[in-house]
Amino acid sequence: MTLKVLGVESTAHTFGVSVVGFSGGKFEKPSPENTRVLSNIVDKYPSSAQGYIPRKLADHHSKSFKRLFANALEVAGVRSCELDAVAYSFGPGIGHCLHVGFVAAQSLSEFLEIPLIPVNHALAHVEITRFFCGACNPLVVYVSGGNSQIMALDAGRYRVFGETLDIGVGNLLDQVGRFLELDPPDALGVERLALKGTKLLPLPYSVKGMSFAFSGLLTALKKMRLETVEDKADACFSLQETAFSMLVEASERCLCHSRNSEVVLCGGNARSNRLKEMFSLMADEQGARFCVATHEFNGDNPGMIALTGLLMLRVGAVPAEKAPQQRIRIDSVKIGW
Ligand code: FE2
């Protein structure tokens, strides 16, 4: 390997450390032929009925670092002195959590005297999917707890065409999972129970051009009388069908304008089988190739941070600003690769 980059992920509930190795030549672009995720070690703080408390997440992350760092190096078969750079999640994310990852990465960078690379978390979700699927210039649909955006690369930046006007689709599903006291009390609980639903209940459908809003859905669902398991299953089924249809409609409208030949679905909620099915159908109908990463690389993972750090390092795009930013947007990053 000619380059080895360590990645630290710590934006929310997941802490992780990864090593990515690049063995290509000076003018070769990183691809699955010359680049490997040598290790991708994560420890997720479990979801609970109370939701996540930032201080507890930060505590979990700081206690996990030493163990995960040692594990990531061991699995990769790499010694710390062989690392060429350290990348970390710069934002967007929860301030407490971002700070833990930043301090860990900064300390390593100073100790090993290697570059410190701040990586935009949303961009990392996009890049790992492009990398594994070989997508060149896709329409990107990024779906997570914190955000939901439709975008495409134009003049060296990801331009956001449409996005949620209130909460991310993942936040909507997690809140419903907690409200209905599902097991687990999150989007996965909703997805599992939705499989048993049969009735499509009327719920607010709010698409505004290429953007959308989800909080009305949450309010409507909270006002329903949902007493039996069957009622809850119908509610989960209807919630997914309605919210996902909104995402697909807005994305299809974007695609009709942008005419990208690929559609990338990425982010934590790209693990939803129903969402993948709906996007795959839409892409097919529009003559576009549907691209989605595996389960491991759709959730928050340090491999995507290390890979994006590698891409940035290769083109010399290492920002001087290092302190994490909770609300940084993907369109603030100049794409030079
Ligand atoms: Fe994420």
Coordinates of C-alpha atoms and ligand atoms in Angstrom, one line a residue:
M1 CA 0.0 0.0 0.0
T2 CA 1.3 3.4 -0.8
L3 CA -1.1 5.4 1.3
K4 CA -3.0 4.5 4.5
V5 CA -5.6 6.8 6.0
L6 CA -7.2 6.3 9.4
G7 CA -10.8 7.5 9.7
V8 CA -12.7 8.5 12.9
E9 CA -16.6 8.7 12.8
S10 CA -18.4 10.4 15.7
T11 CA -21.3 12.5 14.5
A12 CA -24.1 10.9 16.5
H13 CA -24.8 7.5 18.1
T14 CA -22.0 5.6 16.4
F15 CA -18.3 5.8 17.1
G16 CA -16.0 4.1 14.7
V17 CA -12.4 3.8 13.5
S18 CA -11.3 2.5 10.1
V19 CA -8.1 2.1 8.0
V20 CA -8.3 2.5 4.2
G21 CA -5.3 1.6 2.0
F22 CA -4.5 2.9 -1.5
S23 CA -2.0 1.1 -3.7
G24 CA -2.5 2.9 -7.0
G25 CA -0.1 5.1 -8.9
K26 CA 0.4 8.8 -8.6
F27 CA -2.2 9.6 -11.4
E28 CA -4.7 6.8 -10.6
K29 CA -8.0 7.6 -9.0
P30 CA -9.0 5.5 -5.9
S31 CA -11.3 2.7 -7.0
P32 CA -12.2 -0.8 -5.7
E33 CA -9.2 -2.1 -7.8
N34 CA -6.6 -0.1 -6.0
T35 CA -8.2 0.9 -2.7
R36 CA -9.5 -1.3 0.1
V37 CA -11.3 -0.7 3.4
L38 CA -8.9 -2.7 5.5
S39 CA -10.9 -2.3 8.7
N40 CA -14.3 -0.7 9.6
I41 CA -14.8 -1.1 13.4
V42 CA -18.0 0.5 14.9
D43 CA -19.6 0.6 18.3
K44 CA -23.2 2.0 18.3
Y45 CA -24.8 3.4 21.4
P46 CA -28.1 1.6 21.6
S47 CA -31.4 3.4 20.9
S48 CA -33.8 3.8 23.8
A49 CA -37.3 5.0 24.5
Q50 CA -35.8 8.3 25.8
G51 CA -33.9 9.1 22.6
Y52 CA -30.3 10.0 22.7
I53 CA -28.7 12.3 25.3
P54 CA -25.6 14.1 23.8
R55 CA -23.6 13.9 27.0
K56 CA -24.0 10.1 27.3
L57 CA -23.1 9.6 23.7
A58 CA -19.9 11.7 24.1
D59 CA -19.1 9.6 27.2
H60 CA -19.6 6.4 25.3
H61 CA -17.4 7.6 22.4
S62 CA -14.5 8.8 24.6
K63 CA -14.5 5.5 26.4
S64 CA -14.5 3.5 23.1
F65 CA -11.7 5.2 21.3
K66 CA -8.7 3.3 22.7
R67 CA -10.3 -0.1 22.1
L68 CA -11.6 0.7 18.6
F69 CA -8.3 2.3 17.5
A70 CA -6.3 -0.8 18.6
N71 CA -8.9 -3.1 17.0
A72 CA -9.0 -1.2 13.7
L73 CA -5.2 -1.3 13.4
E74 CA -5.0 -5.0 14.2
V75 CA -7.8 -6.0 11.7
A76 CA -6.1 -3.9 9.0
G77 CA -2.7 -5.3 9.8
V78 CA -1.2 -1.8 10.0
R79 CA 1.0 -0.2 12.7
S80 CA 0.2 3.3 13.8
C81 CA 3.6 4.5 12.5
E82 CA 2.6 3.4 9.0
L83 CA -0.4 5.8 8.8
D84 CA -0.1 8.7 6.4
A85 CA -3.1 10.8 7.6
V86 CA -6.0 11.0 10.0
A87 CA -9.4 11.9 8.8
Y88 CA -12.4 12.7 11.1
S89 CA -16.0 13.8 10.9
F90 CA -16.1 17.5 10.8
G91 CA -19.9 17.8 10.7
P92 CA -22.8 18.1 10.5
G93 CA -23.6 16.3 13.7
I94 CA -24.1 16.6 17.5
G95 CA -21.6 19.0 19.0
H96 CA -20.6 16.8 22.0
C97 CA -20.0 13.8 19.8
L98 CA -18.1 15.7 17.0
H99 CA -15.8 17.1 19.7
V100 CA -14.7 13.7 21.0
G101 CA -13.8 12.5 17.5
F102 CA -12.0 15.7 16.7
V103 CA -9.9 15.6 19.9
A104 CA -9.0 12.0 19.3
A105 CA -8.0 12.5 15.7
Q106 CA -6.1 15.7 16.5
S107 CA -4.1 14.1 19.2
L108 CA -3.2 11.2 16.9
S109 CA -2.2 13.6 14.1
E110 CA 0.0 15.6 16.4
F111 CA 1.6 12.5 18.0
L112 CA 2.3 10.8 14.6
E113 CA 3.1 14.1 12.8
I114 CA 0.8 13.4 9.9
P115 CA -2.0 15.5 8.3
L116 CA -5.3 16.0 10.0
I117 CA -8.2 16.0 7.5
P118 CA -11.7 17.3 8.4
V119 CA -14.3 15.4 6.4
N120 CA -17.9 16.5 5.8
H121 CA -20.1 13.6 7.0
A122 CA -22.8 13.9 4.4
L123 CA -20.2 14.0 1.6
A124 CA -18.6 10.9 3.0
H125 CA -22.0 9.0 2.7
V126 CA -22.1 10.1 -0.9
E127 CA -18.5 9.2 -1.7
I128 CA -18.5 5.7 -0.2
T129 CA -21.6 4.8 -2.3
R130 CA -20.1 6.3 -5.5
F131 CA -16.9 4.4 -4.8
F132 CA -18.5 1.0 -4.3
C133 CA -21.1 1.4 -7.1
G134 CA -18.7 3.1 -9.6
A135 CA -21.2 6.0 -10.0
C136 CA -19.7 8.9 -12.0
N137 CA -22.2 11.7 -11.8
P138 CA -25.4 10.6 -10.1
L139 CA -28.5 12.3 -8.7
V140 CA -27.9 11.8 -5.0
V141 CA -30.7 11.2 -2.4
Y142 CA -29.2 11.4 1.1
V143 CA -31.6 10.1 3.8
S144 CA -30.7 10.2 7.4
G145 CA -31.9 11.2 10.9
G146 CA -30.5 14.7 10.7
N147 CA -31.2 15.5 7.1
S148 CA -32.8 14.5 3.8
Q149 CA -31.5 16.1 0.6
I150 CA -31.6 15.6 -3.2
M151 CA -28.5 16.9 -5.0
A152 CA -26.1 16.5 -7.9
L153 CA -22.6 17.6 -8.7
D154 CA -22.4 20.8 -10.7
A155 CA -19.4 23.1 -11.2
G156 CA -17.4 21.4 -8.5
R157 CA -19.9 21.2 -5.7
Y158 CA -22.9 19.1 -4.7
R159 CA -25.9 21.5 -5.3
V160 CA -28.9 20.8 -3.2
F161 CA -32.1 20.8 -5.4
G162 CA -34.5 19.8 -2.8
E163 CA -34.5 19.0 0.9
T164 CA -36.6 18.6 4.0
L165 CA -38.1 21.8 5.2
D166 CA -38.3 20.5 8.8
I167 CA -37.0 17.2 10.1
G168 CA -35.0 14.4 8.4
V169 CA -37.0 11.2 7.3
G170 CA -34.9 9.2 9.8
N171 CA -35.8 11.5 12.6
L172 CA -39.5 11.1 11.7
L173 CA -39.2 7.3 11.7
D174 CA -37.2 7.2 15.0
Q175 CA -39.7 9.5 16.7
V176 CA -42.6 7.3 15.6
G177 CA -40.7 4.2 16.8
R178 CA -40.4 5.7 20.2
F179 CA -44.0 7.0 20.3
L180 CA -45.4 3.6 19.5
E181 CA -43.0 1.9 21.9
L182 CA -41.6 -0.4 19.3
D183 CA -38.7 -2.9 19.6
P184 CA -36.3 -1.4 18.7
P185 CA -37.8 2.1 19.3
D186 CA -36.5 3.5 16.0
A187 CA -36.7 3.3 12.2
L188 CA -35.9 -0.4 12.2
G189 CA -38.9 -1.1 14.6
V190 CA -41.1 0.8 12.2
E191 CA -39.8 -1.1 9.2
R192 CA -40.4 -4.5 10.8
L193 CA -43.9 -3.7 12.0
A194 CA -44.8 -2.1 8.6
L195 CA -44.5 -5.5 7.0
K196 CA -47.6 -6.6 8.9
G197 CA -49.6 -3.6 7.9
T198 CA -52.4 -3.9 5.3
K199 CA -54.4 -0.7 5.4
L200 CA -53.3 2.6 3.9
L201 CA -54.4 5.3 6.4
P202 CA -54.8 8.9 5.2
L203 CA -51.8 11.0 6.3
P204 CA -50.6 14.5 5.2
Y205 CA -48.6 14.4 2.0
S206 CA -46.4 17.5 1.8
V207 CA -44.2 18.0 -1.3
K208 CA -43.3 21.6 -2.2
G209 CA -41.6 21.5 -5.6
M210 CA -38.5 19.5 -5.0
S211 CA -38.6 19.9 -1.3
F212 CA -40.8 18.2 1.3
A213 CA -41.9 18.4 5.0
F214 CA -42.4 15.5 7.4
S215 CA -43.5 17.0 10.7
G216 CA -47.2 17.1 9.7
L217 CA -47.0 13.3 9.3
L218 CA -45.7 12.9 12.8
T219 CA -48.4 15.2 14.3
A220 CA -51.2 13.4 12.4
L221 CA -49.9 10.0 13.5
K222 CA -49.7 11.1 17.2
K223 CA -53.4 12.1 17.1
M224 CA -54.6 8.7 15.9
R225 CA -56.1 6.1 18.2
L226 CA -53.6 3.2 17.8
E227 CA -54.5 0.6 20.4
T228 CA -53.9 -2.8 18.9
V229 CA -50.8 -4.2 17.3
E230 CA -52.8 -4.3 14.0
D231 CA -53.5 -0.5 14.3
K232 CA -49.8 0.2 14.9
A233 CA -48.8 -2.0 12.0
D234 CA -51.2 -0.1 9.7
A235 CA -49.8 3.2 11.0
C236 CA -46.2 2.1 10.3
F237 CA -47.1 0.8 6.9
S238 CA -48.9 4.0 6.0
L239 CA -46.2 6.2 7.4
Q240 CA -43.5 4.5 5.3
E241 CA -45.6 4.5 2.1
T242 CA -46.5 8.2 2.5
A243 CA -43.1 9.5 3.6
F244 CA -41.2 7.4 1.0
S245 CA -43.5 8.4 -1.8
M246 CA -42.8 12.0 -1.0
L247 CA -39.1 11.4 -1.3
V248 CA -39.5 9.5 -4.6
E249 CA -41.8 12.1 -6.2
A250 CA -39.5 15.0 -5.4
S251 CA -36.4 12.9 -6.6
E252 CA -38.2 11.9 -9.8
R253 CA -39.0 15.5 -10.5
C254 CA -35.3 16.4 -10.0
L255 CA -34.2 13.6 -12.2
C256 CA -36.5 14.6 -15.0
H257 CA -34.7 18.0 -15.0
S258 CA -31.1 16.9 -14.3
R259 CA -31.2 13.8 -16.5
N260 CA -28.4 12.1 -14.5
S261 CA -27.9 8.5 -15.7
E262 CA -27.5 7.2 -12.1
V263 CA -29.4 7.5 -8.9
V264 CA -27.5 7.1 -5.6
L265 CA -29.4 6.4 -2.4
C266 CA -27.2 6.9 0.7
G267 CA -27.3 7.6 4.4
G268 CA -28.5 5.6 7.4
N269 CA -32.1 5.2 6.1
A270 CA -30.9 3.9 2.7
R271 CA -30.9 0.5 4.6
S272 CA -34.7 0.4 4.4
N273 CA -35.7 -2.4 2.0
R274 CA -39.0 -0.7 1.1
L275 CA -37.2 2.6 0.3
K276 CA -34.6 0.8 -1.8
E277 CA -37.4 -1.0 -3.7
M278 CA -39.3 2.3 -4.4
F279 CA -36.2 4.1 -5.6
S280 CA -35.1 1.2 -7.7
L281 CA -38.5 1.2 -9.5
M282 CA -38.4 4.9 -10.1
A283 CA -34.8 4.8 -11.4
D284 CA -35.8 1.9 -13.8
E285 CA -38.7 3.8 -15.1
Q286 CA -36.5 6.9 -15.8
G287 CA -33.8 4.8 -17.5
A288 CA -31.2 5.5 -14.7
R289 CA -29.0 3.0 -12.9
F290 CA -29.9 2.6 -9.2
C291 CA -26.9 2.6 -6.8
V292 CA -26.9 1.8 -3.1
A293 CA -24.1 0.6 -0.8
T294 CA -24.3 -2.4 1.4
H295 CA -25.9 -2.3 4.9
E296 CA -22.4 -1.8 6.5
F297 CA -21.6 1.3 4.5
N298 CA -25.0 3.0 4.6
G299 CA -25.1 3.4 8.4
D300 CA -22.6 5.8 10.0
N301 CA -19.2 4.2 9.5
P302 CA -15.6 5.3 9.7
G303 CA -14.7 3.6 6.4
M304 CA -16.5 6.4 4.5
I305 CA -14.6 9.1 6.5
A306 CA -11.2 7.4 5.8
L307 CA -12.1 7.0 2.1
T308 CA -13.2 10.6 1.7
G309 CA -10.1 11.7 3.6
L310 CA -8.0 9.7 1.1
L311 CA -9.7 11.4 -1.9
M312 CA -9.1 14.8 -0.3
L313 CA -5.4 14.0 0.5
R314 CA -4.7 12.8 -3.0
V315 CA -5.8 16.1 -4.5
G316 CA -4.2 18.3 -1.8
A317 CA -7.6 19.5 -0.6
V318 CA -7.0 19.6 3.2
P319 CA -8.9 22.5 4.7
A320 CA -7.1 24.8 7.3
E321 CA -10.3 25.0 9.4
K322 CA -10.3 22.1 11.8
A323 CA -12.8 22.7 14.6
P324 CA -15.9 20.7 14.0
Q325 CA -19.1 22.5 12.8
Q326 CA -22.5 21.1 13.8
R327 CA -24.5 22.6 10.9
I328 CA -22.0 22.6 8.0
R329 CA -23.7 21.8 4.7
I330 CA -22.5 19.6 1.9
D331 CA -22.6 22.4 -0.6
S332 CA -19.9 24.2 1.3
V333 CA -17.3 21.6 0.1
K334 CA -15.4 22.1 -3.1
I335 CA -15.0 18.8 -4.9
G336 CA -11.7 18.5 -6.6
W337 CA -11.6 14.8 -7.5
Ligands
FE2_1 FE -24.8 9.6 8.8

